[in-house]
Amino acid sequence: MTDPNDWAAPGAQDAPRWGERVPSAPPAPPSAPGAGPGQQPPAYGQQPPAYGQQPPAYGLQAAPQPQFGPGAWTPPPRPGLLPLRPFTFGEILSASFQVFRRNPRTTFGTALLAQVVLLVVTVGAAGGSAFFAFSRVESALPEDRDAVAAGAVATVVLATLVPVLLTVVVSALLQGLFVLETSRQLLGERLRLGGLWTLARGRIGALTGWSALLTLAYLVAAGLVVGVVAIGVVVGTGPSIGVGIGVGVLLGLGLLVLGVWLTVKLSLVPSALMLERMPLRAAVARSWSLVRSSFWRTFGVVALVFVMIQIATQVVTAPFSLLFGVFGSLISPTGDVDGSAIAVAAVAYVLTIAVSAVVTAIGSVVQAASVGLVYVDRRMRTEGLDLELVRHVEARGRGQVDLPDPWRSPAQQSQPQQQPAPQLPEQHRPEQHRPDGQGGAPLQ
């Protein structure tokens, strides 16, 4: 006979036999906080989901959370104008305008004041000397009038050299001051004119001398071209006049290309003079070496900013000239010169000069800031200046005072400083940068 315990229903071979002890199920693991039914508890070392957060579904692992620690990557700090890392082409252009917007009182106000001073000096020197000289011509005797007229012309020409020389000095000062302002805004600081003037102390002479050398070189080149053309016209006859003019044009084009090349190669001299406080000869060599492997990039920034300023000046002043020309024709349709026509012409001239002064002031800030940013970018790429600036900002954030100048080159830092940078007085020292890294310190 068969054992009844051996019988089982079809498909139930794994079922326990009659009379056998059924093994108890293993106890379920304790559920983690926040884990619902049917969900797997977090693995060992994994943090449970926060309160109110949906836990991951069964069988799916949570996305790894970012780790913060000594080995984690963090973006470069941005205490002020731009992040302290090498800049892109677009960042240099946009930040050049931000220098103007972030501190307009110091930048635009100073540049506009300089333009007004130049305008007053130019009108006073040229107009005053012309009035004095030609009044002498009118009062001279007929037999002496030719000699007096020649002296009057010479007086007017010499008087116009005064605003030219003053323009050279003022342009050099503005460029140096705005380079210093750009460097301070990169570190999250903004200074007023008194603080910038204190930092520029001792470098004004070298900067003015460099600007005078550039102006003299341009005048010599222009005089050379004019002299060649004049000799060809005066001495030559017939076809030789055309040859002289052609030689002058070719010489002018060659000197133009040479001048552009030298201008780009030496465009960083003011930055080296003001920030590294180098002598003039060392600053020239410094600019030459920094631009050596980045000529076209530097040329692109300098040329684009120059073209933008020129186009903006023409776009802004052209409507005024056209509008007042229409008004003049309406007031005096016959072309007679009367009081109304003179008044309209005077108002048009004054307004055109005023608008040009505003655009030129903005352009001087943008141009100096762009060159200063190119200088900083080149040093970041070739010398790791960004690391030095980051260390300076971090040390300043910890409350350290009397920090070394971060703009000094490595060779200068290893040597005793012959010409120390002046320290800002208390009323000109900027506050520490804000910990959120936005905007920089307020004006002092």
XYZ file of C-alpha atoms in Angstrom:
444
model
C 0.000 0.000 0.000
C 1.077 3.478 -0.619
C 1.854 6.078 2.030
C -0.876 8.667 2.050
C 1.687 11.324 2.914
C 3.364 10.792 -0.458
C 0.278 11.989 -2.295
C 0.088 15.674 -3.315
C -2.118 17.642 -5.579
C -0.804 18.299 -9.066
C 1.329 21.458 -9.137
C 1.858 21.446 -5.385
C 5.057 19.441 -5.126
C 6.737 22.193 -3.069
C 3.892 22.456 -0.582
C 4.597 21.135 2.922
C 3.385 17.658 3.643
C 0.669 16.884 6.081
C 1.925 16.847 9.573
C 5.206 18.656 8.762
C 6.234 21.769 10.668
C 6.042 24.836 8.519
C 9.185 27.009 8.964
C 8.463 30.495 10.214
C 9.183 33.426 7.898
C 12.272 35.514 8.737
C 11.489 38.800 10.464
C 11.287 41.845 8.180
C 14.135 44.340 8.556
C 13.240 47.491 10.427
C 12.060 50.176 8.078
C 14.023 53.386 7.932
C 12.385 56.702 8.721
C 10.472 57.904 5.719
C 10.437 54.487 3.944
C 6.944 53.401 3.008
C 5.543 49.941 2.368
C 7.103 48.156 -0.579
C 10.166 50.373 -0.507
C 13.686 49.305 0.203
C 15.471 50.957 3.131
C 18.554 53.024 2.384
C 21.821 51.174 2.167
C 24.448 51.399 4.784
C 26.055 54.782 4.901
C 23.295 56.404 2.831
C 21.325 59.197 4.419
C 17.555 58.700 4.618
C 15.402 61.164 2.673
C 14.585 64.404 4.392
C 11.195 65.074 5.894
C 8.627 65.712 3.181
C 10.868 64.367 0.425
C 9.668 61.488 -1.763
C 11.936 58.451 -1.263
C 13.237 56.621 -4.340
C 11.128 53.817 -5.760
C 11.917 50.204 -5.046
C 14.859 48.957 -7.084
C 16.063 52.469 -8.000
C 19.058 54.038 -6.352
C 19.114 57.666 -5.409
C 21.294 59.983 -7.453
C 24.654 60.630 -5.824
C 24.776 63.866 -3.923
C 27.629 66.341 -4.528
C 30.419 65.991 -2.088
C 31.882 69.069 -0.434
C 35.304 68.736 0.988
C 38.957 69.485 0.497
C 39.087 67.566 -2.801
C 35.909 69.016 -4.338
C 36.058 71.588 -7.168
C 34.772 75.058 -6.443
C 34.414 77.883 -8.963
C 36.865 80.775 -8.745
C 35.695 83.577 -6.479
C 34.181 86.721 -7.893
C 34.744 89.488 -5.374
C 34.006 92.234 -7.862
C 34.044 92.866 -11.589
C 34.838 89.390 -12.994
C 35.719 85.935 -11.655
C 39.387 85.652 -10.803
C 40.396 83.464 -13.737
C 41.519 84.144 -17.327
C 38.925 86.215 -19.166
C 37.189 85.556 -22.444
C 37.004 88.079 -25.273
C 33.364 88.868 -24.529
C 34.007 89.260 -20.806
C 36.707 91.854 -21.479
C 34.370 93.909 -23.658
C 31.391 93.714 -21.295
C 33.469 94.375 -18.178
C 34.955 97.486 -19.804
C 31.490 99.041 -19.767
C 30.798 97.699 -16.266
C 33.765 99.681 -14.941
C 31.927 102.800 -16.075
C 28.554 101.704 -14.649
C 29.792 100.433 -11.279
C 31.516 103.670 -10.303
C 30.245 106.468 -12.582
C 31.070 109.266 -10.178
C 34.789 108.513 -10.242
C 35.113 107.333 -13.833
C 32.626 109.301 -15.901
C 32.695 112.340 -13.635
C 36.475 112.616 -13.768
C 36.611 112.080 -17.533
C 33.853 114.623 -18.184
C 35.553 117.178 -15.948
C 38.774 116.671 -17.899
C 36.935 117.204 -21.191
C 35.399 120.435 -19.914
C 38.790 121.716 -18.764
C 40.327 120.895 -22.139
C 37.479 122.629 -23.953
C 37.781 125.783 -21.858
C 41.562 125.908 -22.284
C 41.296 125.304 -26.035
C 38.693 128.015 -26.544
C 40.562 130.412 -24.289
C 43.979 129.819 -25.828
C 42.945 129.711 -29.484
C 40.190 132.313 -29.306
C 42.055 134.705 -27.048
C 45.261 134.553 -29.034
C 43.385 134.982 -32.331
C 41.475 137.988 -31.036
C 44.635 139.605 -29.650
C 46.736 138.853 -32.750
C 44.296 140.042 -35.396
C 43.358 143.105 -33.412
C 47.010 144.108 -33.695
C 46.822 143.538 -37.450
C 43.839 145.874 -37.699
C 45.584 148.585 -35.691
C 48.961 148.275 -37.458
C 50.178 150.761 -40.016
C 49.741 149.797 -43.685
C 53.468 149.457 -44.279
C 53.843 147.179 -41.204
C 50.685 145.133 -41.698
C 52.357 142.213 -43.520
C 54.963 141.687 -40.807
C 52.343 142.000 -38.059
C 50.084 139.509 -39.866
C 52.921 136.967 -40.038
C 53.552 137.425 -36.323
C 49.831 137.038 -35.621
C 49.684 133.738 -37.451
C 52.737 132.479 -35.578
C 51.151 133.550 -32.275
C 47.945 131.642 -33.026
C 49.877 128.515 -34.031
C 51.955 128.588 -30.850
C 48.847 129.186 -28.751
C 47.186 126.084 -30.177
C 50.120 123.985 -28.952
C 49.081 124.673 -25.354
C 45.822 122.658 -25.516
C 47.617 119.955 -27.498
C 50.214 119.512 -24.764
C 47.519 119.668 -22.106
C 45.548 116.979 -23.937
C 48.595 114.709 -23.845
C 48.984 115.156 -20.099
C 45.280 114.780 -19.300
C 44.902 111.690 -21.486
C 47.845 110.038 -19.754
C 46.445 110.836 -16.314
C 43.000 109.499 -17.161
C 44.384 106.281 -18.573
C 46.508 105.659 -15.491
C 43.680 106.443 -13.063
C 41.182 104.229 -14.869
C 43.649 101.322 -15.005
C 43.974 101.586 -11.225
C 40.187 101.740 -10.848
C 39.785 98.629 -13.010
C 42.296 96.699 -10.920
C 40.516 97.705 -7.720
C 37.108 96.716 -9.065
C 38.455 93.263 -9.899
C 39.192 92.856 -6.179
C 35.758 94.122 -5.132
C 36.820 97.669 -4.254
C 35.767 101.061 -5.517
C 37.674 104.249 -4.840
C 36.995 107.893 -5.344
C 39.274 110.281 -7.136
C 41.302 111.066 -3.997
C 42.113 107.404 -3.411
C 43.086 106.820 -7.034
C 45.269 109.913 -7.016
C 47.041 108.619 -3.905
C 47.750 105.291 -5.603
C 49.028 107.055 -8.725
C 51.466 109.202 -6.780
C 55.008 108.842 -8.088
C 53.967 107.425 -11.481
C 52.483 110.535 -13.074
C 55.818 111.695 -14.523
C 56.615 108.374 -16.199
C 53.087 108.084 -17.576
C 53.122 111.634 -18.942
C 56.563 111.075 -20.477
C 55.338 107.939 -22.226
C 52.297 109.740 -23.618
C 54.514 112.595 -24.817
C 56.837 110.138 -26.587
C 53.893 108.563 -28.397
C 52.556 111.954 -29.445
C 55.977 113.028 -30.685
C 56.344 109.815 -32.693
C 52.964 110.385 -34.358
C 53.853 113.986 -35.201
C 57.213 112.976 -36.674
C 55.571 110.295 -38.824
C 52.902 112.709 -40.074
C 55.525 115.390 -40.739
C 57.635 112.920 -42.707
C 54.732 112.038 -44.987
C 53.746 115.676 -45.496
C 57.373 116.615 -46.170
C 57.793 113.953 -48.858
C 54.598 115.035 -50.611
C 55.524 118.719 -50.332
C 58.982 118.116 -51.804
C 57.483 116.185 -54.696
C 55.005 118.971 -55.423
C 57.440 121.893 -55.056
C 60.542 120.465 -56.675
C 58.984 118.176 -59.237
C 57.395 119.145 -62.509
C 54.819 117.239 -64.514
C 54.979 113.470 -63.896
C 57.413 113.862 -61.013
C 54.666 115.527 -58.975
C 52.544 112.411 -59.297
C 55.539 110.264 -58.367
C 56.105 112.354 -55.243
C 52.470 112.079 -54.234
C 52.494 108.326 -54.863
C 55.648 107.864 -52.788
C 54.074 109.922 -50.004
C 50.908 107.799 -50.037
C 52.863 104.526 -49.955
C 55.065 105.873 -47.180
C 51.979 106.927 -45.254
C 50.405 103.482 -45.561
C 53.623 101.812 -44.440
C 53.951 104.094 -41.452
C 50.278 103.490 -40.613
C 50.793 99.719 -40.495
C 53.973 100.159 -38.460
C 52.194 102.532 -36.092
C 49.301 100.122 -35.517
C 51.714 97.260 -34.844
C 53.750 99.292 -32.362
C 50.613 100.651 -30.705
C 49.323 97.143 -30.010
C 52.710 95.834 -28.859
C 53.131 98.757 -26.459
C 49.509 99.121 -25.384
C 50.151 97.579 -21.941
C 52.880 100.044 -20.950
C 50.539 102.280 -18.847
C 49.258 99.228 -16.956
C 52.788 98.077 -16.156
C 53.741 101.593 -15.085
C 50.777 102.001 -12.722
C 50.220 98.497 -11.318
C 53.747 97.099 -11.193
C 55.318 100.559 -10.744
C 58.124 99.771 -13.177
C 60.529 102.244 -14.753
C 59.624 103.320 -18.267
C 62.179 101.100 -20.041
C 61.167 98.032 -18.018
C 57.479 98.758 -18.662
C 58.109 98.865 -22.418
C 59.874 95.485 -22.279
C 57.091 94.142 -20.070
C 54.356 95.113 -22.531
C 56.340 93.692 -25.442
C 56.737 90.304 -23.722
C 53.090 90.049 -22.591
C 51.681 90.792 -26.057
C 54.192 88.542 -27.841
C 51.970 85.435 -27.952
C 48.626 87.255 -28.039
C 49.007 89.994 -30.636
C 45.816 89.414 -32.591
C 43.667 89.057 -29.488
C 45.014 92.310 -28.092
C 44.621 93.974 -31.477
C 41.007 92.790 -31.646
C 40.122 94.312 -28.278
C 41.899 97.621 -28.916
C 40.597 97.996 -32.471
C 37.019 96.994 -31.635
C 36.764 99.406 -28.719
C 38.234 102.215 -30.849
C 35.778 101.560 -33.687
C 32.843 101.372 -31.277
C 33.748 104.726 -29.743
C 34.139 106.394 -33.129
C 30.851 105.011 -34.433
C 29.027 106.040 -31.254
C 30.414 109.570 -31.527
C 29.285 109.914 -35.139
C 25.868 108.402 -34.471
C 25.207 110.734 -31.546
C 26.519 113.963 -33.076
C 25.225 113.510 -36.649
C 21.536 114.135 -35.774
C 22.427 117.400 -34.034
C 24.377 118.671 -37.030
C 21.576 117.672 -39.433
C 18.827 119.134 -37.250
C 20.487 122.488 -36.753
C 21.344 122.650 -40.445
C 17.617 122.373 -41.191
C 16.814 125.032 -38.603
C 19.414 127.348 -40.112
C 17.906 126.997 -43.583
C 14.434 127.677 -42.205
C 15.539 130.764 -40.307
C 17.646 132.157 -43.140
C 16.404 130.585 -46.420
C 18.221 133.145 -48.583
C 21.573 132.436 -46.979
C 21.952 135.912 -45.523
C 24.048 136.040 -42.380
C 22.037 137.755 -39.675
C 21.738 137.558 -35.923
C 19.339 134.602 -35.934
C 21.534 132.493 -38.194
C 24.593 133.246 -36.065
C 22.703 132.321 -32.882
C 21.493 129.014 -34.350
C 24.992 128.167 -35.551
C 26.454 128.992 -32.131
C 23.875 126.858 -30.299
C 24.428 123.970 -32.714
C 28.188 124.195 -32.264
C 27.962 124.275 -28.468
C 25.519 121.362 -28.259
C 27.587 119.281 -30.668
C 30.705 119.900 -28.613
C 28.831 119.041 -25.390
C 27.521 115.747 -26.761
C 30.945 114.893 -28.161
C 32.496 115.589 -24.755
C 30.066 113.181 -23.062
C 30.708 110.400 -25.575
C 34.464 110.989 -25.436
C 34.404 110.807 -21.634
C 32.625 107.459 -21.726
C 34.984 106.231 -24.438
C 38.089 107.146 -22.456
C 36.853 105.055 -19.514
C 35.973 102.059 -21.680
C 39.228 102.196 -23.634
C 41.456 102.392 -20.556
C 39.476 99.654 -18.790
C 39.688 97.292 -21.772
C 43.471 97.670 -21.992
C 43.780 97.123 -18.242
C 41.713 93.929 -18.448
C 43.845 92.647 -21.315
C 46.927 93.239 -19.173
C 45.431 91.300 -16.234
C 44.313 88.478 -18.520
C 47.777 88.122 -20.052
C 49.395 87.914 -16.634
C 46.848 85.323 -15.504
C 47.622 83.144 -18.513
C 51.401 83.496 -18.377
C 52.184 83.926 -14.665
C 49.202 82.562 -12.722
C 48.224 85.986 -11.407
C 44.713 84.705 -10.715
C 46.055 82.423 -7.949
C 47.829 85.358 -6.318
C 44.666 87.461 -6.479
C 42.589 84.638 -4.964
C 45.043 84.313 -2.079
C 44.913 88.070 -1.570
C 41.107 88.100 -1.480
C 40.949 85.147 0.909
C 43.489 86.719 3.246
C 41.567 89.985 3.175
C 38.357 88.104 3.940
C 39.998 86.619 7.048
C 40.612 90.143 8.283
C 44.328 90.419 7.566
C 45.650 93.928 7.053
C 48.799 95.355 5.465
C 48.789 92.686 2.774
C 51.493 92.760 0.079
C 50.650 94.239 -3.284
C 49.172 91.384 -5.386
C 49.955 93.169 -8.657
C 53.714 92.974 -8.244
C 55.404 90.521 -10.597
C 57.132 87.426 -9.140
C 60.562 88.881 -9.944
C 59.690 92.071 -8.094
C 58.301 90.214 -5.070
C 61.566 88.315 -4.672
C 63.533 91.576 -4.597
C 63.331 94.490 -2.173
C 60.887 97.045 -3.465
C 62.731 100.183 -4.551
C 59.615 102.290 -5.037
C 56.904 101.154 -2.630
C 53.297 101.695 -3.496
C 51.704 104.466 -1.439
C 49.276 103.419 1.264
C 45.753 104.751 1.172
C 44.732 107.054 4.002
C 41.914 105.894 6.243
C 39.319 108.077 4.506
C 40.157 106.465 1.130
C 40.480 102.827 2.193
C 37.651 100.613 0.935
C 35.788 98.295 3.261
C 36.205 94.531 3.116
C 34.340 92.830 0.292
C 30.981 91.302 1.142
C 30.988 87.534 1.775
C 28.345 86.943 -0.895
C 30.897 88.009 -3.507
C 28.521 90.379 -5.261
C 29.209 93.934 -6.140
C 32.235 94.835 -4.066
C 32.767 97.307 -1.295
C 30.949 100.614 -1.081
C 32.615 103.880 -1.866
C 34.738 105.498 0.778
